[in-house]
PDB file of C-alpha atoms and ligand atoms in Angstrom:
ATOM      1  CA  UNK A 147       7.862  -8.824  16.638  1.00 59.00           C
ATOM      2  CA  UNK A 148       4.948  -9.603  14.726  1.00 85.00           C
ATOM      3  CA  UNK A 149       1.575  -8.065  13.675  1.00 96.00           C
ATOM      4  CA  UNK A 150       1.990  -4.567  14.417  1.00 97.00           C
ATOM      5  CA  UNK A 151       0.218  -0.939  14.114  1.00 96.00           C
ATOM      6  CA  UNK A 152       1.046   1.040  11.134  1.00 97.00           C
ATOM      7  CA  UNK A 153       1.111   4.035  13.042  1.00 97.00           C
ATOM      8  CA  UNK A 154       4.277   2.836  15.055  1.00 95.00           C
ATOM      9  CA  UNK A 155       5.885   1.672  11.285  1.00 97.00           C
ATOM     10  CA  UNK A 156       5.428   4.861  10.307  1.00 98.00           C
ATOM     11  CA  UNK A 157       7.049   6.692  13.144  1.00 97.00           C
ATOM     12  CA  UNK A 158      10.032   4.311  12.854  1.00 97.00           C
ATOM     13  CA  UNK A 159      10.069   5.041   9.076  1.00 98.00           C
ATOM     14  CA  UNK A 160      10.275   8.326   9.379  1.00 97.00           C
ATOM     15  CA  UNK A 161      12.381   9.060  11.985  1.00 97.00           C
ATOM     16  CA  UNK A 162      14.761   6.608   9.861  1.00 97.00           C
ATOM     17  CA  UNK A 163      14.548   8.628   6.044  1.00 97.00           C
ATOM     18  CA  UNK A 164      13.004   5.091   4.763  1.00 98.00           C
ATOM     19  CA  UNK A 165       9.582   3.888   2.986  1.00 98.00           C
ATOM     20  CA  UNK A 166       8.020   0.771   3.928  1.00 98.00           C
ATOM     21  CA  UNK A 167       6.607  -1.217   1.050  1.00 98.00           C
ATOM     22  CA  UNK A 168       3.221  -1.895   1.273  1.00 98.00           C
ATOM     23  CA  UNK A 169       2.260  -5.175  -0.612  1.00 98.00           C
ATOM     24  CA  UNK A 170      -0.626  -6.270  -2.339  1.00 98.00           C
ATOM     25  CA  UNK A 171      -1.633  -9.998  -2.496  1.00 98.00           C
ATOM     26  CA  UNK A 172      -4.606 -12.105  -3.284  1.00 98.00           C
ATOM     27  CA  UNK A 173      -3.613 -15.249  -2.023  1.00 98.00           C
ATOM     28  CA  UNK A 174      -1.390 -16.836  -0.511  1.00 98.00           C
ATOM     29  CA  UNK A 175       1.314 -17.717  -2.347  1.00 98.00           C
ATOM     30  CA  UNK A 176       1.546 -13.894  -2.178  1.00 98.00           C
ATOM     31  CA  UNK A 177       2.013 -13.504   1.063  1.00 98.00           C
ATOM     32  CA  UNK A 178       4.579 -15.938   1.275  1.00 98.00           C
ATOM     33  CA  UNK A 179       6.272 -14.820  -0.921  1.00 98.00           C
ATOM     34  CA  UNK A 180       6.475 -11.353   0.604  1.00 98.00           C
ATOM     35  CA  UNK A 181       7.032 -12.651   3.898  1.00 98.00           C
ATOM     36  CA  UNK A 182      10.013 -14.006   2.986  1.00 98.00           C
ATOM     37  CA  UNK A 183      11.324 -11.011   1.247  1.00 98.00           C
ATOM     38  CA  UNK A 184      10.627  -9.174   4.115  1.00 98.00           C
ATOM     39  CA  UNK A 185      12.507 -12.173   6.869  1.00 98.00           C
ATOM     40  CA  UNK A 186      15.909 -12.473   4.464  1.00 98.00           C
ATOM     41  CA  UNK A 187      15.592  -8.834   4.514  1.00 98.00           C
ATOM     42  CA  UNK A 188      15.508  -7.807   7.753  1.00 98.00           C
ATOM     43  CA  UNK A 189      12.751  -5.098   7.024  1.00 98.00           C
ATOM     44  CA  UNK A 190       9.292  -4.300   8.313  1.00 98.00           C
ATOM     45  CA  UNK A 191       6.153  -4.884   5.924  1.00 98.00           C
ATOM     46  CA  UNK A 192       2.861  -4.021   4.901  1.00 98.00           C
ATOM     47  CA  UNK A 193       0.709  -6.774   3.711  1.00 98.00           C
ATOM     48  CA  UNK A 194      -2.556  -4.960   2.248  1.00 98.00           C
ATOM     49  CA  UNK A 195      -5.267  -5.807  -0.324  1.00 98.00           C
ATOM     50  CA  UNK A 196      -8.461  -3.255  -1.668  1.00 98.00           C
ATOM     51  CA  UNK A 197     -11.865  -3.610  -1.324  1.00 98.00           C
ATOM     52  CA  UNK A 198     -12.226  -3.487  -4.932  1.00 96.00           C
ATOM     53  CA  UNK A 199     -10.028  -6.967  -5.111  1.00 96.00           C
ATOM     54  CA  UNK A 200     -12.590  -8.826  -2.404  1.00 97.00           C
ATOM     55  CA  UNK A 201     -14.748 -10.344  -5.000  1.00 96.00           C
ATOM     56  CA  UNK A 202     -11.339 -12.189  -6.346  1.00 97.00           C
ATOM     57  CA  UNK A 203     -10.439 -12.785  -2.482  1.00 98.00           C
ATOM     58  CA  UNK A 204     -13.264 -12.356   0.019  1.00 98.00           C
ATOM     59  CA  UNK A 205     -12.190 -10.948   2.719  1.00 98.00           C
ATOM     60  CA  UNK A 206     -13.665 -13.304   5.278  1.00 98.00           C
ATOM     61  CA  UNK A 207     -11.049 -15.795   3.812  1.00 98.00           C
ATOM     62  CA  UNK A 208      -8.403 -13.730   2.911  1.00 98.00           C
ATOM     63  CA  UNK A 209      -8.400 -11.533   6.233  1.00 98.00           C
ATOM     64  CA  UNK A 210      -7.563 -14.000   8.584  1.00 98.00           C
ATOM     65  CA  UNK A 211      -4.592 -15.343   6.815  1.00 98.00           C
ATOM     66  CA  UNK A 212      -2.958 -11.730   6.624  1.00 98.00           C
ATOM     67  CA  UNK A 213      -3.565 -11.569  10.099  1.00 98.00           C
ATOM     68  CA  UNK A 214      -2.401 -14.961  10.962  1.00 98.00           C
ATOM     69  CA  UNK A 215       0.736 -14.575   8.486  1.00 98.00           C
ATOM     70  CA  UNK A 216       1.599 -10.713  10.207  1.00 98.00           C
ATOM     71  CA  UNK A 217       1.546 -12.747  13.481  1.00 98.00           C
ATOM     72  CA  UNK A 218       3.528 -15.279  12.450  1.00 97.00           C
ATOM     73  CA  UNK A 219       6.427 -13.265  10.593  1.00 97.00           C
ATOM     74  CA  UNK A 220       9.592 -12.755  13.247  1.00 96.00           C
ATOM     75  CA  UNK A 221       9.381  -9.001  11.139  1.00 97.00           C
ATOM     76  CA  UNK A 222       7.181  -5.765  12.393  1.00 98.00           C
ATOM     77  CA  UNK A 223       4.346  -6.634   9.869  1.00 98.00           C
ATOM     78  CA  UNK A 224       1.531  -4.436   9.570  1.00 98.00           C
ATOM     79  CA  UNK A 225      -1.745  -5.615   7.646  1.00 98.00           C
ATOM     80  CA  UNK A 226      -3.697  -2.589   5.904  1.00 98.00           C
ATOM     81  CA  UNK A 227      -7.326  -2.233   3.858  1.00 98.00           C
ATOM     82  CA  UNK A 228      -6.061  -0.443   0.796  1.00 98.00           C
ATOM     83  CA  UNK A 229      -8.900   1.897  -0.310  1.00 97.00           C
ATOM     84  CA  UNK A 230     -11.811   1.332   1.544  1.00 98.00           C
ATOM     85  CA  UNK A 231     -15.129   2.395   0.122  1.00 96.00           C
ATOM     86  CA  UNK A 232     -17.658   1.139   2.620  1.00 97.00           C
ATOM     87  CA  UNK A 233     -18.155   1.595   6.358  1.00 98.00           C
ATOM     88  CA  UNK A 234     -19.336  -2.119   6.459  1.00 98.00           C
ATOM     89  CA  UNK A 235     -15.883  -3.644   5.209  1.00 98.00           C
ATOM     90  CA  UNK A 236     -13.787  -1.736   6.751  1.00 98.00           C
ATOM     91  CA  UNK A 237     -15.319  -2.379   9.946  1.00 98.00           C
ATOM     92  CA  UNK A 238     -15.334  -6.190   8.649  1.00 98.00           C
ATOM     93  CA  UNK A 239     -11.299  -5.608   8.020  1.00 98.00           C
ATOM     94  CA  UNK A 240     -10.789  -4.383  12.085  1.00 98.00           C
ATOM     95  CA  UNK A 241     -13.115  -7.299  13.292  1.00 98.00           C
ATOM     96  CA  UNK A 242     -10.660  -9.937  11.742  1.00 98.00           C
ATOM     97  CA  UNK A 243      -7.659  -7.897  13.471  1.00 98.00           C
ATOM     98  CA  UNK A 244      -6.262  -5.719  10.493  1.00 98.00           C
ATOM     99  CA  UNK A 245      -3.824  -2.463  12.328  1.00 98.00           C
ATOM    100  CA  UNK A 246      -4.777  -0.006   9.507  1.00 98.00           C
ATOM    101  CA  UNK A 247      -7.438   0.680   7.170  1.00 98.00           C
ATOM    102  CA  UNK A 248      -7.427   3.246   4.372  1.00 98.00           C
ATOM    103  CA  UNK A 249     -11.063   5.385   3.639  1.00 98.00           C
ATOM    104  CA  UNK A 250     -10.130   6.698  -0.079  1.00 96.00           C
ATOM    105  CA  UNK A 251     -12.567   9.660  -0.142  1.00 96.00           C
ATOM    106  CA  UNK A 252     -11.167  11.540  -2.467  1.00 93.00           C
ATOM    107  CA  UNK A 253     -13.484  11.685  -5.664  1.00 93.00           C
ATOM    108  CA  UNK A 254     -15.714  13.427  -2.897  1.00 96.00           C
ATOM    109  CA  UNK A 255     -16.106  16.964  -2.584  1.00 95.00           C
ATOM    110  CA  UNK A 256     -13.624  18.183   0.166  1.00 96.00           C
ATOM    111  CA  UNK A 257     -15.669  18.464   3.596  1.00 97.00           C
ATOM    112  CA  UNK A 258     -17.595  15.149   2.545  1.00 97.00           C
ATOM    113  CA  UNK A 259     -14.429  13.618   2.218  1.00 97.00           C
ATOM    114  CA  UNK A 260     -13.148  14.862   5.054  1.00 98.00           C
ATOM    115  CA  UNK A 261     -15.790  14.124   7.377  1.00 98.00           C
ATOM    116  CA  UNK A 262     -16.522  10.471   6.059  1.00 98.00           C
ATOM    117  CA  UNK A 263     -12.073   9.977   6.474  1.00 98.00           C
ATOM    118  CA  UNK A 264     -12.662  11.680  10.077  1.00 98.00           C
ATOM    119  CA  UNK A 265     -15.712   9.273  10.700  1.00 98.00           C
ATOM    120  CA  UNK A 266     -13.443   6.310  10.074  1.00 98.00           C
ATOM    121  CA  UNK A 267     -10.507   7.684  11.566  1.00 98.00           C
ATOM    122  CA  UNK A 268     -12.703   7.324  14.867  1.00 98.00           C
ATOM    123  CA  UNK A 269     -13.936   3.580  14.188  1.00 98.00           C
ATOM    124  CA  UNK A 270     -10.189   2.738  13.116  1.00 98.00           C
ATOM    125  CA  UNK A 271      -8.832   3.943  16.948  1.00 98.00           C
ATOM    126  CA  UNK A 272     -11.920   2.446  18.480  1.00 98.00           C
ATOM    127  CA  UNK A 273      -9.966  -0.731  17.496  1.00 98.00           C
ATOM    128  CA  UNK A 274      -6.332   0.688  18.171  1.00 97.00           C
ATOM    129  CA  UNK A 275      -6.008   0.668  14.390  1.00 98.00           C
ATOM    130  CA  UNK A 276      -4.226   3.226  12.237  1.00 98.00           C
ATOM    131  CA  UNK A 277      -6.350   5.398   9.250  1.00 98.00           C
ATOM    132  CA  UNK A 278      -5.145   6.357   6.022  1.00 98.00           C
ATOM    133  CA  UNK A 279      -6.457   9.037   3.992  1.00 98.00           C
ATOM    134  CA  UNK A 280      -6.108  10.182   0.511  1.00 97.00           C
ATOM    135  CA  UNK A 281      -7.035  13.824  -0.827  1.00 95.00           C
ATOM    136  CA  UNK A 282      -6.098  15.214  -4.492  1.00 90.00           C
ATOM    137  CA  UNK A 283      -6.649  12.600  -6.512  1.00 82.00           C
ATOM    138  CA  UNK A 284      -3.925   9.490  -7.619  1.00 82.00           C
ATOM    139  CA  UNK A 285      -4.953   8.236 -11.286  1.00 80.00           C
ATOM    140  CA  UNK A 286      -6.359   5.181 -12.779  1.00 81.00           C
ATOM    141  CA  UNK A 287      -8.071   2.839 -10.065  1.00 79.00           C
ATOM    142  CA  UNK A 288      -6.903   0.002  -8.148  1.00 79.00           C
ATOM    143  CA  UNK A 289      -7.897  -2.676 -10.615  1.00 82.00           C
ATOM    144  CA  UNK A 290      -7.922  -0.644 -13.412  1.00 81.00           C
ATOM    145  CA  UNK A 291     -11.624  -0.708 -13.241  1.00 80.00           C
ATOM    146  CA  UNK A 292     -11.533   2.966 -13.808  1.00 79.00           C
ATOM    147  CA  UNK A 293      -9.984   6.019 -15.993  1.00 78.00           C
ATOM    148  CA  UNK A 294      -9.518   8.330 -12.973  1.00 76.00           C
ATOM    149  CA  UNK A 295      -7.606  11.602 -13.648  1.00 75.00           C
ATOM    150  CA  UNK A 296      -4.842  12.706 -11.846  1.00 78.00           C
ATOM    151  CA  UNK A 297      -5.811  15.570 -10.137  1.00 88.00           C
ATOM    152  CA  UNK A 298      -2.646  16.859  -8.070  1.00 93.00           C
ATOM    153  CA  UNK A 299      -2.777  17.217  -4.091  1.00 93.00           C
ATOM    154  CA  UNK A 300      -3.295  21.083  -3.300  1.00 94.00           C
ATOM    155  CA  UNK A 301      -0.749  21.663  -0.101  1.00 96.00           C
ATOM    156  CA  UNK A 302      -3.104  23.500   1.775  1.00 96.00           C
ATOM    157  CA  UNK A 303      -5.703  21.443   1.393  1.00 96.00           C
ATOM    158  CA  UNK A 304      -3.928  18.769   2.408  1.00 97.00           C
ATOM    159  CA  UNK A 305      -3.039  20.548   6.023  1.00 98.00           C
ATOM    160  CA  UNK A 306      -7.266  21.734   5.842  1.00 98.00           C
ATOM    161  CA  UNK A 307      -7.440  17.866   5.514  1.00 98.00           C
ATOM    162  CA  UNK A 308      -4.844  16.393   8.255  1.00 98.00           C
ATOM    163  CA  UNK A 309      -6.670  19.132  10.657  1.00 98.00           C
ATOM    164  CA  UNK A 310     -10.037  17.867  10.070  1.00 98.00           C
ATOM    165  CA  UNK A 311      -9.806  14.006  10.096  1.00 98.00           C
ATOM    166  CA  UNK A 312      -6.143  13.613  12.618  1.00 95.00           C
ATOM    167  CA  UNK A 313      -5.064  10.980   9.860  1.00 98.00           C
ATOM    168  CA  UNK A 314      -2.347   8.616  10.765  1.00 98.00           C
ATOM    169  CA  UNK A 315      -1.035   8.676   7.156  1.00 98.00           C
ATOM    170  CA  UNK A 316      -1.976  10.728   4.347  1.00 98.00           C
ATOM    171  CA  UNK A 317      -1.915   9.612  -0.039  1.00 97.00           C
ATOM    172  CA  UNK A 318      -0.856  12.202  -1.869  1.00 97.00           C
ATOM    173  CA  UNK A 319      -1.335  12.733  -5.829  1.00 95.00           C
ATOM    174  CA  UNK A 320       1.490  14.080  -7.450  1.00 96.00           C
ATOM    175  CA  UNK A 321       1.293  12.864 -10.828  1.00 92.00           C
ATOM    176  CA  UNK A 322       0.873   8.984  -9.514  1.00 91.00           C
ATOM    177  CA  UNK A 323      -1.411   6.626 -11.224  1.00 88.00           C
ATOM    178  CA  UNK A 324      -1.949   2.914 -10.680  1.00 91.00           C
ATOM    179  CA  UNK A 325      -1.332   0.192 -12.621  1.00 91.00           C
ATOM    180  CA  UNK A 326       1.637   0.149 -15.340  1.00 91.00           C
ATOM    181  CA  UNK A 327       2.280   3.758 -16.845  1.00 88.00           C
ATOM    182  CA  UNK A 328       2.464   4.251 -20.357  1.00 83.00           C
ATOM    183  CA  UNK A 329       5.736   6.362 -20.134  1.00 81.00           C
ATOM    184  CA  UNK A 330       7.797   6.822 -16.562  1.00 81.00           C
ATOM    185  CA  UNK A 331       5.858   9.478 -14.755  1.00 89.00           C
ATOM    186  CA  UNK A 332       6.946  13.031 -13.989  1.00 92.00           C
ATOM    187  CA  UNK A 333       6.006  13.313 -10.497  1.00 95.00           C
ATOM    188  CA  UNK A 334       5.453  16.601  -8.919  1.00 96.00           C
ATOM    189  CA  UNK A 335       8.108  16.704  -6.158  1.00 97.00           C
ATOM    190  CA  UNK A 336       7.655  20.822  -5.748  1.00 96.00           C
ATOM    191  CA  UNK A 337       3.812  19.684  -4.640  1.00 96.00           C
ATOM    192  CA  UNK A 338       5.478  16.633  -2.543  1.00 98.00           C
ATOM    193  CA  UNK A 339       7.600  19.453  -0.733  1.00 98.00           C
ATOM    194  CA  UNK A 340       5.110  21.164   0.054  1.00 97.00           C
ATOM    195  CA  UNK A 341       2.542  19.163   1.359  1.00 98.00           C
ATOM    196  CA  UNK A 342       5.408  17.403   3.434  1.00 98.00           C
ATOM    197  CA  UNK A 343       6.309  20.798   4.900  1.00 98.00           C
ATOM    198  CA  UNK A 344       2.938  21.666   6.246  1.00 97.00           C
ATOM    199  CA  UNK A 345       1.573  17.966   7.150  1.00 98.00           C
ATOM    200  CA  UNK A 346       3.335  16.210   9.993  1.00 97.00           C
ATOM    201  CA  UNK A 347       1.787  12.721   9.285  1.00 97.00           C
ATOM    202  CA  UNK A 348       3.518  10.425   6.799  1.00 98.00           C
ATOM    203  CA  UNK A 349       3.104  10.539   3.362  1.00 98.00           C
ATOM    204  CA  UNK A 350       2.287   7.815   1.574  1.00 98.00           C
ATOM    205  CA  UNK A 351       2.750   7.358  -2.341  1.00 98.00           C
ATOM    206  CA  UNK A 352       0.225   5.096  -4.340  1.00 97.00           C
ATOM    207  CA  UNK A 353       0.686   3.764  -7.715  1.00 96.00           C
ATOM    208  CA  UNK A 354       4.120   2.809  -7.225  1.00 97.00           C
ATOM    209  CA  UNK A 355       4.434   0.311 -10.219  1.00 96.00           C
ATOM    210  CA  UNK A 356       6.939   1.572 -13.066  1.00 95.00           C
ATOM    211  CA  UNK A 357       8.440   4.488 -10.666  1.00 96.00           C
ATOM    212  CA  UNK A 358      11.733   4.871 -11.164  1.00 96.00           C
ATOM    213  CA  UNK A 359      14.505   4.225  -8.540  1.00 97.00           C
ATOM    214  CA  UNK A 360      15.556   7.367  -8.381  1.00 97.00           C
ATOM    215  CA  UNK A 361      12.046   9.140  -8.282  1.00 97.00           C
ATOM    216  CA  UNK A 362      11.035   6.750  -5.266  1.00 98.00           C
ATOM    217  CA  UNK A 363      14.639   7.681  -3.508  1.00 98.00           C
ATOM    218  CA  UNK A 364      13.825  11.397  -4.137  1.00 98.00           C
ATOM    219  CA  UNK A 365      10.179  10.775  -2.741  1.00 98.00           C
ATOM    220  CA  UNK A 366      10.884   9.262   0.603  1.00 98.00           C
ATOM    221  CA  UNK A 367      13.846  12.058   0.943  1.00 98.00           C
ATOM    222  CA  UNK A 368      10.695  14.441   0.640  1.00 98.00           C
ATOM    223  CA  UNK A 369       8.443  12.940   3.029  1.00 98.00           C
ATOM    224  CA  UNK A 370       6.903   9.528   1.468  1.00 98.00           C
ATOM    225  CA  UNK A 371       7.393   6.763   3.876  1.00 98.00           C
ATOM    226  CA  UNK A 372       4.217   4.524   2.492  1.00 98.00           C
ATOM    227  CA  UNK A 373       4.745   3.192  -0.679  1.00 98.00           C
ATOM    228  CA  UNK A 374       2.366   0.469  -2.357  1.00 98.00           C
ATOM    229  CA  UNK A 375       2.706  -1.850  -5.146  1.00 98.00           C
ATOM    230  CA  UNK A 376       0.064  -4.040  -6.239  1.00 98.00           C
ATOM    231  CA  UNK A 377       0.365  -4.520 -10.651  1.00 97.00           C
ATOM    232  CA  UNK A 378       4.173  -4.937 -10.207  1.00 98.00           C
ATOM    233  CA  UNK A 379       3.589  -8.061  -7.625  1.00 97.00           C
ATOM    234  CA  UNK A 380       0.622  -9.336  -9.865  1.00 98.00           C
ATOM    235  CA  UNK A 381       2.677  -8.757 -12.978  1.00 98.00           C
ATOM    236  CA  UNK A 382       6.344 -10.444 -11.437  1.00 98.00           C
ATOM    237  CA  UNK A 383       3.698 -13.736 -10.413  1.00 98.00           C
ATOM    238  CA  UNK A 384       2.449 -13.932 -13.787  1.00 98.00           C
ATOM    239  CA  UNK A 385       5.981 -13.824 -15.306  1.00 98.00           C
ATOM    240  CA  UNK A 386       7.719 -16.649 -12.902  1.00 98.00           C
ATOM    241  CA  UNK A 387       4.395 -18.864 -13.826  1.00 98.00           C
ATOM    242  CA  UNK A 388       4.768 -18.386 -17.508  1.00 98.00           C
ATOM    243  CA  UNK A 389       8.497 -18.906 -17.675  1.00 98.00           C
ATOM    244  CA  UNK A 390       7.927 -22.064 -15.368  1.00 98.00           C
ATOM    245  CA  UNK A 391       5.278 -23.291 -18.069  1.00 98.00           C
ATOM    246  CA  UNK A 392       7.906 -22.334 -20.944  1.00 98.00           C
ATOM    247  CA  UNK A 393      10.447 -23.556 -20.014  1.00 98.00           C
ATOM    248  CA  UNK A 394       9.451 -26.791 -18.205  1.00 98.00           C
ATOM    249  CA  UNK A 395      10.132 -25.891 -14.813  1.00 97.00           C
ATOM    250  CA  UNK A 396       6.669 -26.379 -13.719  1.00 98.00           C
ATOM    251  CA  UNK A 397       5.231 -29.853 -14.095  1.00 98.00           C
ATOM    252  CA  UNK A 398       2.901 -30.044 -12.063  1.00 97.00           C
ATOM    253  CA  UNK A 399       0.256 -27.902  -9.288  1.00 97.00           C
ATOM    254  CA  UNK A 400       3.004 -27.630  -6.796  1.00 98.00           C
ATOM    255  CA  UNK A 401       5.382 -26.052  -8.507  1.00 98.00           C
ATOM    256  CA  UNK A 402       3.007 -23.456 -10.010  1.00 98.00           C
ATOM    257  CA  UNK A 403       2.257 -22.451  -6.191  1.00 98.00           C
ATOM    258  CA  UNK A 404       6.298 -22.376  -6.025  1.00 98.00           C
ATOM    259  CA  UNK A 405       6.515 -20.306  -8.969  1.00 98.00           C
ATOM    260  CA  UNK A 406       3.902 -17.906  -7.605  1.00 98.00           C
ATOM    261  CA  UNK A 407       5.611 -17.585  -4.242  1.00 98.00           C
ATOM    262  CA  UNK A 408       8.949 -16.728  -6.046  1.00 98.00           C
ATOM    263  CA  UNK A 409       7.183 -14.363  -8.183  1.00 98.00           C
ATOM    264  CA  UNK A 410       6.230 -12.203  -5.186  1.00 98.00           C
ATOM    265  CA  UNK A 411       9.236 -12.624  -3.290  1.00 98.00           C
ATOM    266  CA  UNK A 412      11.432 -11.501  -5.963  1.00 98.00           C
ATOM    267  CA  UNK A 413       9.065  -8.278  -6.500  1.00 98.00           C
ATOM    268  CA  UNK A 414       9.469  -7.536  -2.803  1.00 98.00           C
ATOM    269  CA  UNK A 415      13.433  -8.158  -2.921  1.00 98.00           C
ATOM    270  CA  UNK A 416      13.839  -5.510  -5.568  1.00 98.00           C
ATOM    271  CA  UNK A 417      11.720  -3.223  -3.771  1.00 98.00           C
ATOM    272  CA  UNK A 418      12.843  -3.354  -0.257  1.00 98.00           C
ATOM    273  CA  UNK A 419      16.160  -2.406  -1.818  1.00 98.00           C
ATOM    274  CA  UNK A 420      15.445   0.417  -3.570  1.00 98.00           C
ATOM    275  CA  UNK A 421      12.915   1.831  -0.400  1.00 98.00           C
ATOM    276  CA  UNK A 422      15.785   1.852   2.434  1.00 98.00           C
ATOM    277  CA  UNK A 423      14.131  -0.682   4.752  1.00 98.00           C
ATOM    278  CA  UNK A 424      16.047  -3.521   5.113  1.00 98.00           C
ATOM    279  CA  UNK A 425      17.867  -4.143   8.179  1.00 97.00           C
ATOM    280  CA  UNK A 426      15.244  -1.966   9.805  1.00 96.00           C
ATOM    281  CA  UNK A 427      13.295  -4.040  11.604  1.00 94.00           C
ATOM    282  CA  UNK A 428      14.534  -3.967  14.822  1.00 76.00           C
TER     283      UNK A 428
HETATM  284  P1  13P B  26       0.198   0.001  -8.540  1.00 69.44           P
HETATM  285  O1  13P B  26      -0.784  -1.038  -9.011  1.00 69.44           O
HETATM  286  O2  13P B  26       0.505   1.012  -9.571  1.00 69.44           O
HETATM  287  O3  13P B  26       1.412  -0.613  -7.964  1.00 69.44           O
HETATM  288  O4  13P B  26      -0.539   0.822  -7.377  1.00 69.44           O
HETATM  289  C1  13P B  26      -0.761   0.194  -6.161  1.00 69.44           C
HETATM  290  C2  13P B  26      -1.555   1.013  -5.232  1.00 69.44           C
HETATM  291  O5  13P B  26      -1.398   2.215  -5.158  1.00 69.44           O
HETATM  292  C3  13P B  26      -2.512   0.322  -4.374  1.00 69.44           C
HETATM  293  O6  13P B  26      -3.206   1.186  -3.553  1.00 69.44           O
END
C-alpha cells in the first residue's frame, strides 16, 4: 500500500481518533529514516518538505525521491508541499506525483486568501491531489526566516473559509508557532473546539516541535488529525551526528549518513507513539 492521497489518510485518521505525523526532510537520510519509523511501526506517513526549504533541496531533485520512497514503503505514505507560496511550484510538486499540496494564504486578507486556496484547491484535484489550507495565522515561519505573530483561528471564519475553497484539510492557529518555543505553549483548545465543531474537514496542527504529549493527545481528541514536525527532525539529526562525532562512533562518511538516518527515525518513533497511529496502517 504505497504512495497514497492524503485525503483518504485523513478519512482513515479520523474516523480512527488518531493524527498522522507529517514529516519534514531534506534529504535522504531523512526519509529513510522516517520510513522506517513508519514500517516497524505499522503506521501511515506523511513525508512533506516547504517551498521555503527548496533552495537547500530543489525540488526537481528532492521530489522524485519522496515520490519514489512513498511508492516504495509497504505503509499508506502520503507525500505533501508544506506551505506553498507560488502557483508555479506547486504545480511543479503535482507534476513529479506529490498527493497533497498545501497553499498557506493566510497573511492575506480573507477573500484573497480564500480565493487564491480555492484556485489551488482546483489545480490540486485536476491531478487527484489533496489541498491544504491554513487561515488565522500559526507563528514564526517555516525556517524561521520570519517573526510571524500568532494570530488565533476565528471559528467562523474558518467555516466562511472551508465553504469557499472545499479544502481537504484545514491549519488552524491556536497559539502554535514553528520552530522550538521558548516556554511549552498554551494552546487554545476552546478555539480548537470550536472550529472542529463547525468544519467537517480535518484539522491539521502546525508547529508541532516542543508540544507536549498531553497537549497533542488533547488536540487530536478535538479534531487535529495532521500534525507536522520539521525543527524536532532537523534538531534529533543534528544531535545523533554530534554525539557520533563525540563520542567516536562516526569515523568516517558512512556512518555520518547512518547517524543521520537514526536521527530521523528515532524522531518519528517518539512521535508515532504519542499521535495514536501505529498499527494503523491497514
Ligand atoms: P515545527 O518546525 O515547529 O515542527 O513546525 C513544523 C511545521 O509546522 C511545518 O509546516
Amino acid at each position: 500500500m504505497p504512495l497514497v492521497n492524503l485525503r483518504d489518510l485523513l478519512r482513515d485518521a479520523k474516523a480512527g481518533g488518531y493524527a498522522v505525523g507529517s514529516f519534514s526532510i531534506a534529504n535522504m537520510e531523512m526519509v529513510l529514516g522516517v520510513l522506517k519509523a513508519v514500517e516497524e511501526t505499522g503506521s501511515p506517513a506523511i513525508l512533506q518538505i516547504a517551498e521555503v526549504r527548496l533552495n537547500h533541496s530543489p525540488l526537481a531533485l528532492i521530489g522524485p525521491l519522496m515520490v519514489a520512497a512513498a511508492k516504495a514503503s509497504p505503509m499508506p505514505v502520503a507525500v505533501h508541499f508544506d506551505h506553498g507560496k507560488t502557483e508555479k511550484a506547486i504545480r511543479q510538486a503535482l507534476e513529479i506525483g506529490f498527493t497533497s499540496v498545501m497553499f498557506d494564504g493566510s497573511h492575506l486578507p480573507f477573500e484573497e486568501n480564500a480565493a487564491q486556496t480555492a484556485q489551488i484547491s482546483r489545480l490540486a484535484a485536476e491531478y487527484g491531489a489533496a489541498c491544504e489550507g491554513e487561515i488565522g495565522a500559526v507563528g514564526g515561519s517555516e525556517d524561521g526566516s520570519e517573526d510571524i505573530a500568532i494570530h488565533c483561528t476565528d471559528p467562523a471564519q474558518a467555516l466562511a473559509f472551508y465553504e469557499a475553497t472545499g479544502v481537504d484539510a484545514l491549519a488552524v492557529a491556536i497559539g502554535n508557532a514553528h520552530g522550538n518555543y521558548k516556554q511549552a505553549p498554551q494552546l487554545r483548545f476552546d478555539i480548537l473546539e470550536q472550529v472542529a465543531a463547525r468544519v467537517p474537514a480535518p484539522l491539521v496542527l502546525h508547529g508541532g516541535t516542543g508540544i507536549l504529549p498531553d497537549d497533542f493527545r488533547r488536540c487530536i481528541r478535538l479534531g487535529i488529525h495532521k500534525i507536522n514536525i520539521a525543527t524536532a527532525t532537523f534538531d534529533s539529526v543534528e544531535r545523533f551526528a554530534r554525539a557520533g562525532y563525540e563520542s567516536g562512533a562516526i569515523k568516517g562518511y558512512y556512518d555520518l549518513q547512518t547517524a543521520e538516518v537514526n536521527g530521523a527515525y528515532a524522531n518519528a518513533m517518539k512521535h508515532i507513539e504519542i499521535f495514536g497511529c501505529a498499527g494503523k496502517a491497514d
